[in-house]
PDB file of C-alpha atoms in Angstrom:
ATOM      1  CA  UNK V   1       0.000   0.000   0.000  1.00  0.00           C
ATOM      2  CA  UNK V   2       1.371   3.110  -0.557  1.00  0.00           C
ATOM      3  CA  UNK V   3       2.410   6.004   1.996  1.00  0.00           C
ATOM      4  CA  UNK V   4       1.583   9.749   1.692  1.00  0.00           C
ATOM      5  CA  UNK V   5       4.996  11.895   2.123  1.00  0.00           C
ATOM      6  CA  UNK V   6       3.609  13.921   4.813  1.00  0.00           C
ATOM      7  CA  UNK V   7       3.489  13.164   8.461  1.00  0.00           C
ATOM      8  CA  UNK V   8       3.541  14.274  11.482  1.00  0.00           C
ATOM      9  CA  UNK V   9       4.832  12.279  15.452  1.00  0.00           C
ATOM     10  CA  UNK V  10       4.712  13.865  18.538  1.00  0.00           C
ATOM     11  CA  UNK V  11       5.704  11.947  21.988  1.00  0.00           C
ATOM     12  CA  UNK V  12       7.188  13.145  25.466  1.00  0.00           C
ATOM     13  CA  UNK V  13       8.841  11.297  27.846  1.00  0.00           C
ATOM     14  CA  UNK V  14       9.482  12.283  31.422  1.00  0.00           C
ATOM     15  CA  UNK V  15      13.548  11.728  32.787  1.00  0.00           C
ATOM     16  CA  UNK V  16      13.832  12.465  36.546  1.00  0.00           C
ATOM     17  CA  UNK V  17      14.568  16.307  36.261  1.00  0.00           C
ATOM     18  CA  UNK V  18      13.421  16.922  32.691  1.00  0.00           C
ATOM     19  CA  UNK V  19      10.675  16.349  29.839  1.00  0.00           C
ATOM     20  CA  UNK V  20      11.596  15.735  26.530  1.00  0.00           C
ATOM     21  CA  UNK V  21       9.137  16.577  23.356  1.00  0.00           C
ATOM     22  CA  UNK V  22      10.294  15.010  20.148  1.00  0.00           C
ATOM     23  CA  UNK V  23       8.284  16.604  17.215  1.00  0.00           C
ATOM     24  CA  UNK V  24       8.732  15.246  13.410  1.00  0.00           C
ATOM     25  CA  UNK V  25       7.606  16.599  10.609  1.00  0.00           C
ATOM     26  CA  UNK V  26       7.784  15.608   7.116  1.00  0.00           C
ATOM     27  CA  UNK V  27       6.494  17.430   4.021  1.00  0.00           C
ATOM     28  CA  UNK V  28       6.641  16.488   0.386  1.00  0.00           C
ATOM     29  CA  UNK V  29       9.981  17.016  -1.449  1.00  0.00           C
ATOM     30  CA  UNK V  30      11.948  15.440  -4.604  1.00  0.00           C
ATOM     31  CA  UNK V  31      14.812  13.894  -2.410  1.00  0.00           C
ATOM     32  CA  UNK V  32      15.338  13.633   1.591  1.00  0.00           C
ATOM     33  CA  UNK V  33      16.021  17.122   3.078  1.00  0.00           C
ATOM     34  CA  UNK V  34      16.675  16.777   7.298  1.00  0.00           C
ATOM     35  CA  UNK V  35      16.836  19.693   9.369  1.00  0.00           C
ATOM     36  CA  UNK V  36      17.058  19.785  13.149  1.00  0.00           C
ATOM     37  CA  UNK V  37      17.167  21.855  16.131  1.00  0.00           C
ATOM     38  CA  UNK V  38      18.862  19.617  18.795  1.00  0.00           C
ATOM     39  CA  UNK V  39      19.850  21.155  22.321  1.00  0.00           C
ATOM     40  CA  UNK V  40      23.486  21.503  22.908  1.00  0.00           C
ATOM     41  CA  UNK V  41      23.766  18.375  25.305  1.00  0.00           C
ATOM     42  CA  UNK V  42      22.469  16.540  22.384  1.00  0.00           C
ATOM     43  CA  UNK V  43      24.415  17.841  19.844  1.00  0.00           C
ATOM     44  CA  UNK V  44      26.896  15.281  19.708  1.00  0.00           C
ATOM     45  CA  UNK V  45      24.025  12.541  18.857  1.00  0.00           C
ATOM     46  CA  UNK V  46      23.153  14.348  16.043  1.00  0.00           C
ATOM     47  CA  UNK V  47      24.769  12.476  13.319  1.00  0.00           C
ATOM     48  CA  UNK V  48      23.155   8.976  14.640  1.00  0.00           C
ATOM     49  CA  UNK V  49      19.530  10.482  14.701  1.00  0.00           C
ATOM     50  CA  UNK V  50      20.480  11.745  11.054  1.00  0.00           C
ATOM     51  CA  UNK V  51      21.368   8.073  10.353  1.00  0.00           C
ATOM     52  CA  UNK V  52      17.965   6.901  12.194  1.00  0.00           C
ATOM     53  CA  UNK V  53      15.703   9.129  10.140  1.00  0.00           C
ATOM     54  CA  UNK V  54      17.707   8.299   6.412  1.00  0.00           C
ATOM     55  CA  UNK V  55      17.123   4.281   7.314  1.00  0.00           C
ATOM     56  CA  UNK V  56      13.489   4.935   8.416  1.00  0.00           C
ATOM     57  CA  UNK V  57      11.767   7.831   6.210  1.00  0.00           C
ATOM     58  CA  UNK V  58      12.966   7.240   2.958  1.00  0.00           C
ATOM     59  CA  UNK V  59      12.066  10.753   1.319  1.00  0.00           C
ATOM     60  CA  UNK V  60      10.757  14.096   1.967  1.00  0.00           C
ATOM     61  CA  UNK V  61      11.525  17.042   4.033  1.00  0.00           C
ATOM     62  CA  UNK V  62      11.854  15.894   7.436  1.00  0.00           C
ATOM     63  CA  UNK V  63      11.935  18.464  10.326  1.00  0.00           C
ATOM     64  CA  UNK V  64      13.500  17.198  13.938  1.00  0.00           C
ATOM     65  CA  UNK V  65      12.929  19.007  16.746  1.00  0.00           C
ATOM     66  CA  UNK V  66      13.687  18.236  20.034  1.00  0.00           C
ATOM     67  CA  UNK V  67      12.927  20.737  23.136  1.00  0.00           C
ATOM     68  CA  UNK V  68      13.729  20.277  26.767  1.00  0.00           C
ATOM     69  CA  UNK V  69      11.811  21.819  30.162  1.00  0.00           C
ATOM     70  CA  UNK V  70      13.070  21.704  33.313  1.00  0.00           C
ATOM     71  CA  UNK V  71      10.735  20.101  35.988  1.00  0.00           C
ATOM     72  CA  UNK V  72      13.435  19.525  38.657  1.00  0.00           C
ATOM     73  CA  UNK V  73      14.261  21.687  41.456  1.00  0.00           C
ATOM     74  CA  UNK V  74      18.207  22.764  40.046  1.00  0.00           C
ATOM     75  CA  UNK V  75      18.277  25.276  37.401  1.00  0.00           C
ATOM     76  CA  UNK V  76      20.669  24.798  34.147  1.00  0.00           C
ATOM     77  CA  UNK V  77      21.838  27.883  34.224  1.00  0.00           C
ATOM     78  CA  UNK V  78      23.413  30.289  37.748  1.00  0.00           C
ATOM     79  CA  UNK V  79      24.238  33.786  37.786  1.00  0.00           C
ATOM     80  CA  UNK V  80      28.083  34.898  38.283  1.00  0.00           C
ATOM     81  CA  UNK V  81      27.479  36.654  41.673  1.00  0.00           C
ATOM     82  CA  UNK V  82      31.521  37.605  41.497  1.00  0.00           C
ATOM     83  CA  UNK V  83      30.505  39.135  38.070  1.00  0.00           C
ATOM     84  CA  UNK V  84      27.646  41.223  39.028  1.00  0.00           C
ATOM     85  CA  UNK V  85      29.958  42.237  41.964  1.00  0.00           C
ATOM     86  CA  UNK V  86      32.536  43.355  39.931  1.00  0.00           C
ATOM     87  CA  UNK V  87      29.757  44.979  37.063  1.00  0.00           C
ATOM     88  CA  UNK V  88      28.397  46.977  40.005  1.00  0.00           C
ATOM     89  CA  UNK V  89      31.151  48.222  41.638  1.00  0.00           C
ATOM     90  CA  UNK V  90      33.007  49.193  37.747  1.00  0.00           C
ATOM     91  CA  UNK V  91      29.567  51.076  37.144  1.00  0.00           C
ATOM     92  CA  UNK V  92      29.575  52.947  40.597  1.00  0.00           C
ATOM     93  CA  UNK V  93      33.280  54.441  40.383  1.00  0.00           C
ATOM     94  CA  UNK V  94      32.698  55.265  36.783  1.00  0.00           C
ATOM     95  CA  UNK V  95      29.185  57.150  37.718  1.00  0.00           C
ATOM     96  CA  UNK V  96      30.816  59.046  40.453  1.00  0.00           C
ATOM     97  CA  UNK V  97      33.733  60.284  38.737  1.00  0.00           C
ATOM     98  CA  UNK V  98      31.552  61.443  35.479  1.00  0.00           C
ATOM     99  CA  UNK V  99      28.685  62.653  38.344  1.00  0.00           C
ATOM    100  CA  UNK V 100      26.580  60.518  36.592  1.00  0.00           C
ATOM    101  CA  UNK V 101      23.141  59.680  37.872  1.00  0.00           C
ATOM    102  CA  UNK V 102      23.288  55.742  39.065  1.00  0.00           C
ATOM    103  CA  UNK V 103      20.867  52.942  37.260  1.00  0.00           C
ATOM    104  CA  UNK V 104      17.739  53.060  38.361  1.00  0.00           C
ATOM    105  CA  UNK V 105      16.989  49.496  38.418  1.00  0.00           C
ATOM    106  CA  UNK V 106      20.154  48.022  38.984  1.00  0.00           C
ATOM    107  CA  UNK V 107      18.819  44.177  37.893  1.00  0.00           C
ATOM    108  CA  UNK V 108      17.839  45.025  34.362  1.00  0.00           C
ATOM    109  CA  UNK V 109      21.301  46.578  34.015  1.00  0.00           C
ATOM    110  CA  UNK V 110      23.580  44.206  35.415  1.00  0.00           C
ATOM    111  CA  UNK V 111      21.644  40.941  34.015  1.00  0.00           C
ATOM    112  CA  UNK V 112      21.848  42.067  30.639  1.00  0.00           C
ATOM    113  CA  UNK V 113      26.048  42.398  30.828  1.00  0.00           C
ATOM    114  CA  UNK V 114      27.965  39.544  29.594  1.00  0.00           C
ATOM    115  CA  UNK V 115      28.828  36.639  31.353  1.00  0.00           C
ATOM    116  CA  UNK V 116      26.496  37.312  34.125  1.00  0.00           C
ATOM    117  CA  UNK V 117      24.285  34.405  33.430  1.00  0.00           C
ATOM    118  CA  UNK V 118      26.329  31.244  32.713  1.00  0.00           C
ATOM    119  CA  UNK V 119      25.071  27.606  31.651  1.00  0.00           C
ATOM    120  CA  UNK V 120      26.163  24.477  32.991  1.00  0.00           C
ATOM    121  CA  UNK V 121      27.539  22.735  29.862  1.00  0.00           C
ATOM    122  CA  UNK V 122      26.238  19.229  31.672  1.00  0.00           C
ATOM    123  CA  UNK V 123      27.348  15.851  30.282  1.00  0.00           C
ATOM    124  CA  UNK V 124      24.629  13.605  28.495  1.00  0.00           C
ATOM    125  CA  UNK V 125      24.177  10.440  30.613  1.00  0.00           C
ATOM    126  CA  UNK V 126      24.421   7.278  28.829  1.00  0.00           C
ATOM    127  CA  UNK V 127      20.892   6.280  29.942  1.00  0.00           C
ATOM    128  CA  UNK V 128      19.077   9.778  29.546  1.00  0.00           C
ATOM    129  CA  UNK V 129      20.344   9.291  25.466  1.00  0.00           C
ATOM    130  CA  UNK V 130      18.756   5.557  25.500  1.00  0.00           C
ATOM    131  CA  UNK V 131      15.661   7.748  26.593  1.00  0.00           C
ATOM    132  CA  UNK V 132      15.537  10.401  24.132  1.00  0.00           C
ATOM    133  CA  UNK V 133      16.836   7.669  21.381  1.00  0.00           C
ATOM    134  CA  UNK V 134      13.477   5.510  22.284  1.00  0.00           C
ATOM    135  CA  UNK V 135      11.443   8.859  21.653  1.00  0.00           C
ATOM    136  CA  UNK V 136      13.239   9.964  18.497  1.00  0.00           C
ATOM    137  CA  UNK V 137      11.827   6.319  17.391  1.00  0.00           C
ATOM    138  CA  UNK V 138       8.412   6.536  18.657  1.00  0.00           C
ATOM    139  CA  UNK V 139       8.133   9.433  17.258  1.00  0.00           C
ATOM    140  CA  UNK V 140       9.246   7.972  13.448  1.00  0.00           C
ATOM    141  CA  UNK V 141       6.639   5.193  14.118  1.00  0.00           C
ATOM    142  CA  UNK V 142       3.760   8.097  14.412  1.00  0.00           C
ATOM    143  CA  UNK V 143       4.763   9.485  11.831  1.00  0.00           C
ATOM    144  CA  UNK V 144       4.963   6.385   9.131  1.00  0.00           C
ATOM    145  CA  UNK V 145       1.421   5.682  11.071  1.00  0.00           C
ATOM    146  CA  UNK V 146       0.231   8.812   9.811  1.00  0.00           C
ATOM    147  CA  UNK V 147       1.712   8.518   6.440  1.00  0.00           C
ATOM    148  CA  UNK V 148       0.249   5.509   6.255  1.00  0.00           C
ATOM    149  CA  UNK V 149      -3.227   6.744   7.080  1.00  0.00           C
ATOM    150  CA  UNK V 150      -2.902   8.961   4.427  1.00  0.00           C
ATOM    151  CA  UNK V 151      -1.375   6.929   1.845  1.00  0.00           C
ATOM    152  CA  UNK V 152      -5.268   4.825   2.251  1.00  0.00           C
ATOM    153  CA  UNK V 153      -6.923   7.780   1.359  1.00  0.00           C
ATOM    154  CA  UNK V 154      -4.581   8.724  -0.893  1.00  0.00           C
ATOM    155  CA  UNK V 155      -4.777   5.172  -2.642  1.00  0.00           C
ATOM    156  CA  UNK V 156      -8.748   5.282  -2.924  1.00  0.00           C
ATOM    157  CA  UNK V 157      -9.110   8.842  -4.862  1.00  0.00           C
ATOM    158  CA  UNK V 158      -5.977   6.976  -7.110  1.00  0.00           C
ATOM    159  CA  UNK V 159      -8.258   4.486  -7.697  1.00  0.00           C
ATOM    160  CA  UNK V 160     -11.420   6.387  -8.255  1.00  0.00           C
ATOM    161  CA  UNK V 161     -10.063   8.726 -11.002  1.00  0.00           C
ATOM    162  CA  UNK V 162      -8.578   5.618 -13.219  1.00  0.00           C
ATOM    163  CA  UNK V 163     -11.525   4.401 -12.862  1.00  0.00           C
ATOM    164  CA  UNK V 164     -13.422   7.828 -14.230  1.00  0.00           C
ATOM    165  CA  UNK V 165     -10.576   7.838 -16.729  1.00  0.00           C
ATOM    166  CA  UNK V 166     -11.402   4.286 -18.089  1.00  0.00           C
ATOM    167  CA  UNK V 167     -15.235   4.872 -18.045  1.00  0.00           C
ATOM    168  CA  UNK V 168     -14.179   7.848 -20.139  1.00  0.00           C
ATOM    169  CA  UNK V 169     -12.051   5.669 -22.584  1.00  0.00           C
ATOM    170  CA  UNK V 170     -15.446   3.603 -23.266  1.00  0.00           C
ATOM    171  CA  UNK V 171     -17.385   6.281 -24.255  1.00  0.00           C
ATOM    172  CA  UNK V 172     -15.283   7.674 -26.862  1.00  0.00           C
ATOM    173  CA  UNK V 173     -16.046   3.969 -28.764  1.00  0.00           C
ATOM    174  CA  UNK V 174     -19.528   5.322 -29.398  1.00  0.00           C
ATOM    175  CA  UNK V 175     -18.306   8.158 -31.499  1.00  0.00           C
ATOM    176  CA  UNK V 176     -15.607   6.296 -33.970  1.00  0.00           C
ATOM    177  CA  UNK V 177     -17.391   5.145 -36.332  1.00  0.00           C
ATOM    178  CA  UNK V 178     -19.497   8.332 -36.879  1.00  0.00           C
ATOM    179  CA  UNK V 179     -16.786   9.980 -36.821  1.00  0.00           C
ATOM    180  CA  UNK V 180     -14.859   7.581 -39.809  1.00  0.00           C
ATOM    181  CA  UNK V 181     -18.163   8.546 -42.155  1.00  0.00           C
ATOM    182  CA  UNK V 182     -18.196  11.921 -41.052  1.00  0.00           C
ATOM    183  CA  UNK V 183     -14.940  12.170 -42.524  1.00  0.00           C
ATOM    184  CA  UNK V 184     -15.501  10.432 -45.291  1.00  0.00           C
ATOM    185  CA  UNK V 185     -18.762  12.218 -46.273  1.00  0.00           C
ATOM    186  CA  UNK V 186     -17.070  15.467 -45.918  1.00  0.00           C
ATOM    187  CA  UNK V 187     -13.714  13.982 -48.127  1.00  0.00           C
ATOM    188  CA  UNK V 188     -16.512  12.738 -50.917  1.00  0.00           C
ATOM    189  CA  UNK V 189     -18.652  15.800 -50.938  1.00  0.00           C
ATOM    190  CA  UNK V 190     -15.759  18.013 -51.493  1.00  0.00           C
ATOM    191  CA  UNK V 191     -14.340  16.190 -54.523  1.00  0.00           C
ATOM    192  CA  UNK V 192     -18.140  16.219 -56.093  1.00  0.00           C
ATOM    193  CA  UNK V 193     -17.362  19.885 -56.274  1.00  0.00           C
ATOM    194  CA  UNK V 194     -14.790  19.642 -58.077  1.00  0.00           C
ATOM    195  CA  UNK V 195     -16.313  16.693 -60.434  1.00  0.00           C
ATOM    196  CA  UNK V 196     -15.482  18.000 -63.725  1.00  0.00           C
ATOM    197  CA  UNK V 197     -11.958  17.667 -62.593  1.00  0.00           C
ATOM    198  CA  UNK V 198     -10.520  14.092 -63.587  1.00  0.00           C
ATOM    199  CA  UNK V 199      -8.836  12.453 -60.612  1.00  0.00           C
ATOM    200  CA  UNK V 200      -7.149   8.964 -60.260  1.00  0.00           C
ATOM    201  CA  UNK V 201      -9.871   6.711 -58.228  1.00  0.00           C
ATOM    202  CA  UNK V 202      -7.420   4.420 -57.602  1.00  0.00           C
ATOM    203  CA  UNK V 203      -5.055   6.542 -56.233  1.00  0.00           C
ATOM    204  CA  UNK V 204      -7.963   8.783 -54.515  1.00  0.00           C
ATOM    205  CA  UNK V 205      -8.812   5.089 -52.300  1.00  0.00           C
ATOM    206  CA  UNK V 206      -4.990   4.795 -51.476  1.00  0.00           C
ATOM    207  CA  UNK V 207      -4.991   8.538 -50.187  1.00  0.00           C
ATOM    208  CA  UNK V 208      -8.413   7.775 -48.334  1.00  0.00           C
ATOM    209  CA  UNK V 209      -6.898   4.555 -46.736  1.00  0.00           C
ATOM    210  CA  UNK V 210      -4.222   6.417 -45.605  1.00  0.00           C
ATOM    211  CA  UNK V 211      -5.971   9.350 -43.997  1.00  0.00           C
ATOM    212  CA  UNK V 212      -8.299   6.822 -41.836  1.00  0.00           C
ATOM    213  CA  UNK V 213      -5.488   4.706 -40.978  1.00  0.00           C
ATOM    214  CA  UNK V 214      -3.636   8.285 -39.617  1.00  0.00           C
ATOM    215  CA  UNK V 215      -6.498   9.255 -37.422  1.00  0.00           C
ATOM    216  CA  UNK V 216      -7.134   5.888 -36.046  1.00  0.00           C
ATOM    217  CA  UNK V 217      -6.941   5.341 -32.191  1.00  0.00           C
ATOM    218  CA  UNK V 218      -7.104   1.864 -31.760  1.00  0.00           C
ATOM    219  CA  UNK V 219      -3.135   2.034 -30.555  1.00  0.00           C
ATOM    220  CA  UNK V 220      -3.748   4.922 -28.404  1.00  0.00           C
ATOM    221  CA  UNK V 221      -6.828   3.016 -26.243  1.00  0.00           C
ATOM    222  CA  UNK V 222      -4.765   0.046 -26.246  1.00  0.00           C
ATOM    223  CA  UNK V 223      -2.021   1.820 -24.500  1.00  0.00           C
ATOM    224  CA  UNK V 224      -3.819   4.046 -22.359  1.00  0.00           C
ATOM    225  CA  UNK V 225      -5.623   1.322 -21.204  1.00  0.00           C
ATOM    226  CA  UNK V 226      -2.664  -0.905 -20.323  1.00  0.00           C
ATOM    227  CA  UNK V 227      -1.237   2.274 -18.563  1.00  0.00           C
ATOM    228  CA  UNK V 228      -3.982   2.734 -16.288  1.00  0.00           C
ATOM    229  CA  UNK V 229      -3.701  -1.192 -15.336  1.00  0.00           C
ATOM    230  CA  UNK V 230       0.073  -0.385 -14.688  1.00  0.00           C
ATOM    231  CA  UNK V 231      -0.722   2.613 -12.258  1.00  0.00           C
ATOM    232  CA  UNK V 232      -3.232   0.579 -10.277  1.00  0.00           C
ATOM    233  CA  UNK V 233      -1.036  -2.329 -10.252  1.00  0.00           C
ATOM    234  CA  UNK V 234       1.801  -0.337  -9.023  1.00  0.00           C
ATOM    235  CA  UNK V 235      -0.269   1.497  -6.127  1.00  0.00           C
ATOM    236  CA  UNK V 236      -1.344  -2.072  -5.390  1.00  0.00           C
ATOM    237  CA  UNK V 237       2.112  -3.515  -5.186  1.00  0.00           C
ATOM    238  CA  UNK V 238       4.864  -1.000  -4.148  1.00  0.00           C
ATOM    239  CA  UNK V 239       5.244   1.142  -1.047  1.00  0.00           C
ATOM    240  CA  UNK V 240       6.971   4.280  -1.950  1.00  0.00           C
ATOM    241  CA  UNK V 241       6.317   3.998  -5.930  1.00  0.00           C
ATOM    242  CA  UNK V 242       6.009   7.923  -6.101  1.00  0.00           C
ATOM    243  CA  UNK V 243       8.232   8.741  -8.617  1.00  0.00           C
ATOM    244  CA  UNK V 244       7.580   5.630 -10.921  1.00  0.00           C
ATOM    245  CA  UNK V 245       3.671   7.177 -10.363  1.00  0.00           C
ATOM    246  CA  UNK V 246       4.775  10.583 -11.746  1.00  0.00           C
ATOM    247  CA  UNK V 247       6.442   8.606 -14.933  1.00  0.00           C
ATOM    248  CA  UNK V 248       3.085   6.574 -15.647  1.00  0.00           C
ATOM    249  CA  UNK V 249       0.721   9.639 -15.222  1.00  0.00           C
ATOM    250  CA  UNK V 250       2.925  11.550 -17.736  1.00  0.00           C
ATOM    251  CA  UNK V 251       2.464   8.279 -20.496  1.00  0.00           C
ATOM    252  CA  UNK V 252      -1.094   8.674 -19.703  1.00  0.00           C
ATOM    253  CA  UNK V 253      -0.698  12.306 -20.573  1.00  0.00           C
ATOM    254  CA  UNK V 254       0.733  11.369 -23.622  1.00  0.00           C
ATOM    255  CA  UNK V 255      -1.723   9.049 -24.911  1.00  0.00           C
ATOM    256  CA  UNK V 256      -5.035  11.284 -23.668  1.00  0.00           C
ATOM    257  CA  UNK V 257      -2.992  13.874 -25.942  1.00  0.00           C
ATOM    258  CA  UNK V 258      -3.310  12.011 -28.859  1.00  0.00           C
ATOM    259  CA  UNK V 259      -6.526  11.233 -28.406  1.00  0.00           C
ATOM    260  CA  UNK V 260      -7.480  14.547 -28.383  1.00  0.00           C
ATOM    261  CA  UNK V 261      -5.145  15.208 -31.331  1.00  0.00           C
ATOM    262  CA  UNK V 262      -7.029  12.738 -33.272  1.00  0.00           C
ATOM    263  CA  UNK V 263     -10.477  13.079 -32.425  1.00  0.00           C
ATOM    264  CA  UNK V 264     -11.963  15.377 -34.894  1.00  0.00           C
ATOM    265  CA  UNK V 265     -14.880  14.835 -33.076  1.00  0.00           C
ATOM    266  CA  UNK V 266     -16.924  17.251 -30.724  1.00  0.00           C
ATOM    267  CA  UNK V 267     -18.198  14.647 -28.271  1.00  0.00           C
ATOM    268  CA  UNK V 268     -14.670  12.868 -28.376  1.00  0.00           C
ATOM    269  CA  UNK V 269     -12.828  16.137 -27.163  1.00  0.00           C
ATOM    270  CA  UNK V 270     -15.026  16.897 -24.748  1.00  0.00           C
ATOM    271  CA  UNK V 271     -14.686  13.550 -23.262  1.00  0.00           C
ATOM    272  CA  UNK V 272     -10.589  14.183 -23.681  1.00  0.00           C
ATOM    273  CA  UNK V 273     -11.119  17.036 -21.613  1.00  0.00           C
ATOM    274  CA  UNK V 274     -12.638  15.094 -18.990  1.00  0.00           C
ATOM    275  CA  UNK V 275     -10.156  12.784 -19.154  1.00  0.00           C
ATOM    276  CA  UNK V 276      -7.310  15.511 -18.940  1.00  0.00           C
ATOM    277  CA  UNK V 277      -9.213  16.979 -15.955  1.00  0.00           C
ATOM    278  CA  UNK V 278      -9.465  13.917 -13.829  1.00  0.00           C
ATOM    279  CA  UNK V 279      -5.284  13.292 -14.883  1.00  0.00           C
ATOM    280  CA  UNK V 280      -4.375  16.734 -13.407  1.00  0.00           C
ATOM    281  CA  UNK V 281      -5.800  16.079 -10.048  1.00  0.00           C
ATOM    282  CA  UNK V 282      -4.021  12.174 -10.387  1.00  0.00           C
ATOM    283  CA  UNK V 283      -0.539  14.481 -10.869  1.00  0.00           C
ATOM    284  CA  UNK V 284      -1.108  17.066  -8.003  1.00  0.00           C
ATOM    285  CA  UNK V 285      -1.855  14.256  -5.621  1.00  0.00           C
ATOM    286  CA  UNK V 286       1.043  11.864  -7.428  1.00  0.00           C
ATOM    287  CA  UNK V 287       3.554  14.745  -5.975  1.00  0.00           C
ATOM    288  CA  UNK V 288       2.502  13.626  -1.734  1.00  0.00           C
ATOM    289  CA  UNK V 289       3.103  10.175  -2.423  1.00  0.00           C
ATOM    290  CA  UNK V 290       6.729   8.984  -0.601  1.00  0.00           C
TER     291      UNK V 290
END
């Protein structure tokens, strides 16, 4: 069955003095595209979670983001009392030697300067990363659940418009052979026009052979019709057939052309158009399929 390219998994998990929230994205996109935003103490597993999402999500653009909150009593990050000593005292001697009018809120000052608020660069426990690691994956199973989800819907409106498109392809039988003595009719009256003119009969049923043969379809239904087999067979079969589905809809393309090239028929364009209508909303959804 196949799988839509877009997706979305979202799971938390709880670690003594923090939570975790893993969010993945994916949206549609010609080749694999991964961009994260990792915390610092994960940085340095960022190259195996790259490695986990190109053996697990095939194609798209995939967007990793991992966020941490603090729900235990020590904070990250301290302030540098010796620095906002030192800050304070600097600002003071400088204000009284200009005469200078001190800060009025000291705290909004003094907070702001650098290096007053430094972060513990902690070291990533082996077991908190075997936690995060088992969300990263839970959240790649949501999201192939929900590409999966999609890829069913997806695969019924795939199978609805072949399905208008063949219906179409029978209808246009109805017209061909009005259409052969249309053309004929209109080939014969104009020569009795021009009947005082002598003309080679034999030659004149050679010429008319050949102009029938030129505008039949018979080849063209034929190989629509095997192509819109081959795109239901391939929906059926593969799992992440979406480019091999963009290459079939465009020989469908082809062949609904050519109808339409060959027609000469009111009723059989219209019914072209159809079928061109119900191909273009085949390709726009071909493009979300992984």
């Amino acid at each position: 069955m196949i799988q839509s390219m877009t997706g979305f998994g979202k799971v938390t998990a709880e670690l003594p003095a923090k939570k975790v929230t893993v969010e993945i994205k994916a949206l549609n996109s010609k080749q694999l595209d991964i961009s994260t935003r990792i915390p610092p103490v994960y940085k340095e597993k960022e190259m195996e979670l790259r490695s986990l999402l190109l053996q697990t999500v095939e194609r798209g653009k995939i967007e990793l983001n991992i966020q941490v909150e603090n729900i235990g009593k020590d904070i990250p990050t301290q302030i540098n009392v010796a620095a906002v000593e030192s800050y304070y005292n600097q600002i003071k001697t400088i204000a009284d030697g200009m005469k200078m009018e001190l800060p009025q809120d000291w705290f909004q000052v003094l907070l702001r300067l650098p290096d007053v608020i430094k972060a513990e660069v902690a070291e990533l426990e082996e077991s908190e990363w075997i936690v995060v690691r088992t969300t990263v994956e839970d959240a790649i199973k949501q999201l192939q659940d929900f590409r999966r989800q999609e890829g069913e819907m997806l695969f019924h409106l795939f199978e609805k418009k072949i399905a208008n498109i063949d219906h179409l392809l029978t209808e246009v039988e109805q017209y061909e052979g009005e259409r052969i003595e249309k053309i004929k009719a209109r080939i014969i009256d104009n020569l009795e026009k021009v009947a005082e003119k002598d003309y080679d009969k034999n030659r004149f049923e050679q010429e008319m052979i050949y102009y029938i043969e030129k505008l039949d379809i018979n080849e063209e239904k034929s190989r629509l019709k095997n192509h819109l087999t081959y795109f239901l067979t391939t929906i059926k079969d593969e799992t992440s057939p979406g480019k091999k589905l963009g290459f079939i809809a465009q020989e469908i393309g082809r062949e609904v052309n050519t109808l339409g090239s060959k027609s000469n028929h009111v009723e059989m364009q219209k019914i072209v158009v159809q079928m061109k209508d119900e191909l273009e909303q085949i390709k726009e959804q071909v493009l979300n399929v992984l």
